């Protein structure tokens, strides 16, 4: 291939290979147990696969409607209304997307322009900042407290300026495994009163909460619902991250604008998978049982680490568990995570890269969306450190 010989002015000069790719590659090279990236190592429900096969055989192999298959939008609407008491009109207030990632990218692209400020709460999932920057926006960070990952709402309010166009929240929170309380949601609602700020509420782990903690969807709060895109992911809920299927729900006025970008970006998501999900969602047990399913895995993982030297606060939600390794070593988290994979064959994710200014609190993240056998093997090794 002849080379491109001219200068490339990158729109994302800071972006490197993500830590997920790096750790995934290291895990493969060292045949390690991979508890780094957030995906299950077990199969989805075979009946869901059968439903996709059936839809393909029935001929749903061409473009789906731009905003998504209507039966699926109706099921999403019903689910949100039953769980959170808010009605989103399937026609004008729900769009099916290629994972939550595409929903988030498209919302940012549709609304953020040059020098618009977007408040991002750190540590943050890594897809927000590049999406803001590629659109010319400026991420403005609010760092969660290290000890309990609580947000200081005074600090949050001090970051709001006339240029603030958007706020991105994520609850249940990756990577900390904490959940925004009702008080937090009310603080957010109050802080945004009398502004035209739009909110992205990344709720991809809405069905994975533990110990009776309730997920507080932004859709429950009048003052938030009227300015928020709630983003969901079937990948996380049905163990099908590779299918990349998600959605967003928001007020019709905002959704109209969203779809202007969506239709020229992806146009529509996989037709057969949407058909299958519309049927699969008819049984609420398919998502209501998830809390229990993952709580058992979290408990198995914690039990396995109970005699280890890691300091641990049990995760309240998501399928991630943070651990503090400072009783084992004072090495930087990236060095510790690398030695963990090369010497002990366990891959994790160091957290400093998700913090403002790379703050290193000696925390690494494990994903426990794994078979019980994998979790037992991993904790046996980790207990000996
Ligand atoms: C907080 C958060 N948001 C969004 C996503 C992406 O979801 P999807 O796979 O549906 O694009 C992830 C995946 O890890 C995540 O952890």
mmCIF file of N, CA, C and O and ligand atoms in Angstrom, residues 38 98-102 104 125 127-128 170 172 174 202 204-205 232-236 241 244-246 320, ligand 1:
data_model
loop_
_atom_site.group_PDB
_atom_site.id
_atom_site.type_symbol
_atom_site.label_atom_id
_atom_site.label_comp_id
_atom_site.label_asym_id
_atom_site.label_seq_id
_atom_site.Cartn_x
_atom_site.Cartn_y
_atom_site.Cartn_z
ATOM 1 N N UNK A 38 -15.179 -5.365 30.500
ATOM 2 C CA UNK A 38 -16.498 -5.692 31.031
ATOM 3 C C UNK A 38 -17.375 -6.494 30.085
ATOM 4 O O UNK A 38 -18.240 -5.926 29.431
ATOM 5 N N UNK A 98 -26.892 1.459 18.157
ATOM 6 C CA UNK A 98 -25.876 0.402 18.109
ATOM 7 C C UNK A 98 -25.087 0.461 19.413
ATOM 8 O O UNK A 98 -23.998 1.010 19.482
ATOM 9 N N UNK A 99 -25.690 -0.086 20.441
ATOM 10 C CA UNK A 99 -25.122 -0.009 21.782
ATOM 11 C C UNK A 99 -25.365 1.364 22.381
ATOM 12 O O UNK A 99 -25.731 2.319 21.684
ATOM 13 N N UNK A 100 -25.130 1.440 23.701
ATOM 14 C CA UNK A 100 -25.252 2.747 24.368
ATOM 15 C C UNK A 100 -24.178 3.700 23.850
ATOM 16 O O UNK A 100 -24.374 4.907 23.804
ATOM 17 N N UNK A 101 -23.047 3.145 23.454
ATOM 18 C CA UNK A 101 -21.934 3.980 22.972
ATOM 19 C C UNK A 101 -22.370 4.860 21.805
ATOM 20 O O UNK A 101 -22.042 6.048 21.756
ATOM 21 N N UNK A 102 -23.100 4.258 20.861
ATOM 22 C CA UNK A 102 -23.535 5.076 19.718
ATOM 23 C C UNK A 102 -24.558 6.116 20.149
ATOM 24 O O UNK A 102 -24.544 7.254 19.645
ATOM 25 N N UNK A 104 -24.650 7.646 22.982
ATOM 26 C CA UNK A 104 -23.901 8.713 23.664
ATOM 27 C C UNK A 104 -23.154 9.568 22.638
ATOM 28 O O UNK A 104 -23.205 10.803 22.683
ATOM 29 N N UNK A 125 -16.168 6.359 32.514
ATOM 30 C CA UNK A 125 -16.059 5.437 31.378
ATOM 31 C C UNK A 125 -15.424 6.191 30.217
ATOM 32 O O UNK A 125 -15.660 7.391 30.051
ATOM 33 N N UNK A 127 -15.589 6.517 26.926
ATOM 34 C CA UNK A 127 -16.085 6.958 25.609
ATOM 35 C C UNK A 127 -16.590 8.404 25.609
ATOM 36 O O UNK A 127 -16.858 8.962 24.555
ATOM 37 N N UNK A 128 -16.715 9.021 26.788
ATOM 38 C CA UNK A 128 -17.323 10.361 26.813
ATOM 39 C C UNK A 128 -16.385 11.443 26.256
ATOM 40 O O UNK A 128 -16.779 12.251 25.415
ATOM 41 N N UNK A 170 -23.421 8.744 35.214
ATOM 42 C CA UNK A 170 -23.430 7.295 34.994
ATOM 43 C C UNK A 170 -23.766 6.618 36.322
ATOM 44 O O UNK A 170 -22.997 6.697 37.270
ATOM 45 N N UNK A 172 -25.899 2.881 37.793
ATOM 46 C CA UNK A 172 -24.763 2.477 38.593
ATOM 47 C C UNK A 172 -23.446 2.765 37.870
ATOM 48 O O UNK A 172 -23.382 2.658 36.645
ATOM 49 N N UNK A 174 -19.617 2.813 36.609
ATOM 50 C CA UNK A 174 -18.392 2.125 36.200
ATOM 51 C C UNK A 174 -17.260 3.146 36.265
ATOM 52 O O UNK A 174 -17.376 4.196 35.626
ATOM 53 N N UNK A 202 -26.210 7.813 31.688
ATOM 54 C CA UNK A 202 -25.747 6.506 31.210
ATOM 55 C C UNK A 202 -26.173 5.474 32.249
ATOM 56 O O UNK A 202 -25.589 5.379 33.326
ATOM 57 N N UNK A 204 -26.531 2.036 31.731
ATOM 58 C CA UNK A 204 -26.407 0.708 31.122
ATOM 59 C C UNK A 204 -26.439 -0.433 32.151
ATOM 60 O O UNK A 204 -26.743 -1.564 31.800
ATOM 61 N N UNK A 205 -26.131 -0.127 33.417
ATOM 62 C CA UNK A 205 -26.156 -1.185 34.452
ATOM 63 C C UNK A 205 -27.420 -1.080 35.323
ATOM 64 O O UNK A 205 -27.426 -1.511 36.482
ATOM 65 N N UNK A 232 -29.563 3.129 27.552
ATOM 66 C CA UNK A 232 -29.580 1.744 28.039
ATOM 67 C C UNK A 232 -28.823 0.829 27.081
ATOM 68 O O UNK A 232 -28.553 1.196 25.935
ATOM 69 N N UNK A 233 -28.492 -0.372 27.590
ATOM 70 C CA UNK A 233 -27.726 -1.319 26.766
ATOM 71 C C UNK A 233 -28.265 -2.736 26.936
ATOM 72 O O UNK A 233 -28.238 -3.283 28.042
ATOM 73 N N UNK A 234 -28.725 -3.336 25.840
ATOM 74 C CA UNK A 234 -29.130 -4.749 25.917
ATOM 75 C C UNK A 234 -27.907 -5.647 26.054
ATOM 76 O O UNK A 234 -27.996 -6.750 26.571
ATOM 77 N N UNK A 235 -26.766 -5.159 25.585
ATOM 78 C CA UNK A 235 -25.519 -5.920 25.710
ATOM 79 C C UNK A 235 -25.238 -6.276 27.155
ATOM 80 O O UNK A 235 -24.905 -7.417 27.480
ATOM 81 N N UNK A 236 -25.386 -5.278 28.040
ATOM 82 C CA UNK A 236 -25.107 -5.500 29.456
ATOM 83 C C UNK A 236 -26.200 -6.344 30.107
ATOM 84 O O UNK A 236 -25.939 -7.161 30.978
ATOM 85 N N UNK A 241 -22.875 -8.437 24.745
ATOM 86 C CA UNK A 241 -22.160 -7.181 24.447
ATOM 87 C C UNK A 241 -21.711 -7.132 22.983
ATOM 88 O O UNK A 241 -21.612 -6.057 22.407
ATOM 89 N N UNK A 244 -23.944 -5.388 20.235
ATOM 90 C CA UNK A 244 -23.997 -3.926 20.197
ATOM 91 C C UNK A 244 -25.416 -3.402 19.941
ATOM 92 O O UNK A 244 -25.734 -2.894 18.862
ATOM 93 N N UNK A 245 -26.252 -3.549 20.930
ATOM 94 C CA UNK A 245 -27.638 -3.104 20.780
ATOM 95 C C UNK A 245 -28.056 -2.320 22.029
ATOM 96 O O UNK A 245 -27.945 -2.818 23.146
ATOM 97 N N UNK A 246 -28.491 -1.103 21.830
ATOM 98 C CA UNK A 246 -28.905 -0.265 22.958
ATOM 99 C C UNK A 246 -30.015 0.682 22.533
ATOM 100 O O UNK A 246 -30.636 0.506 21.478
ATOM 101 N N UNK A 320 -18.709 -4.827 38.322
ATOM 102 C CA UNK A 320 -17.310 -4.538 38.632
ATOM 103 C C UNK A 320 -17.102 -4.451 40.142
ATOM 104 O O UNK A 320 -17.982 -3.992 40.873
HETATM 105 C C1 LIG B 1 -20.678 2.999 31.747
HETATM 106 C C2 LIG B 1 -20.771 2.391 30.400
HETATM 107 N N1 LIG B 1 -21.463 3.021 29.440
HETATM 108 C C3 LIG B 1 -21.592 2.521 28.206
HETATM 109 C C4 LIG B 1 -20.996 1.308 27.870
HETATM 110 C C5 LIG B 1 -21.139 0.782 26.470
HETATM 111 O O1 LIG B 1 -22.325 0.088 26.281
HETATM 112 P P1 LIG B 1 -22.597 -0.628 24.872
HETATM 113 O O2 LIG B 1 -21.768 -1.858 24.819
HETATM 114 O O3 LIG B 1 -24.069 -0.897 24.873
HETATM 115 O O4 LIG B 1 -22.190 0.346 23.809
HETATM 116 C C6 LIG B 1 -20.257 0.615 28.833
HETATM 117 C C7 LIG B 1 -19.575 -0.647 28.485
HETATM 118 O O5 LIG B 1 -18.673 -1.098 29.163
HETATM 119 C C8 LIG B 1 -20.144 1.170 30.130
HETATM 120 O O6 LIG B 1 -19.468 0.529 31.096
#
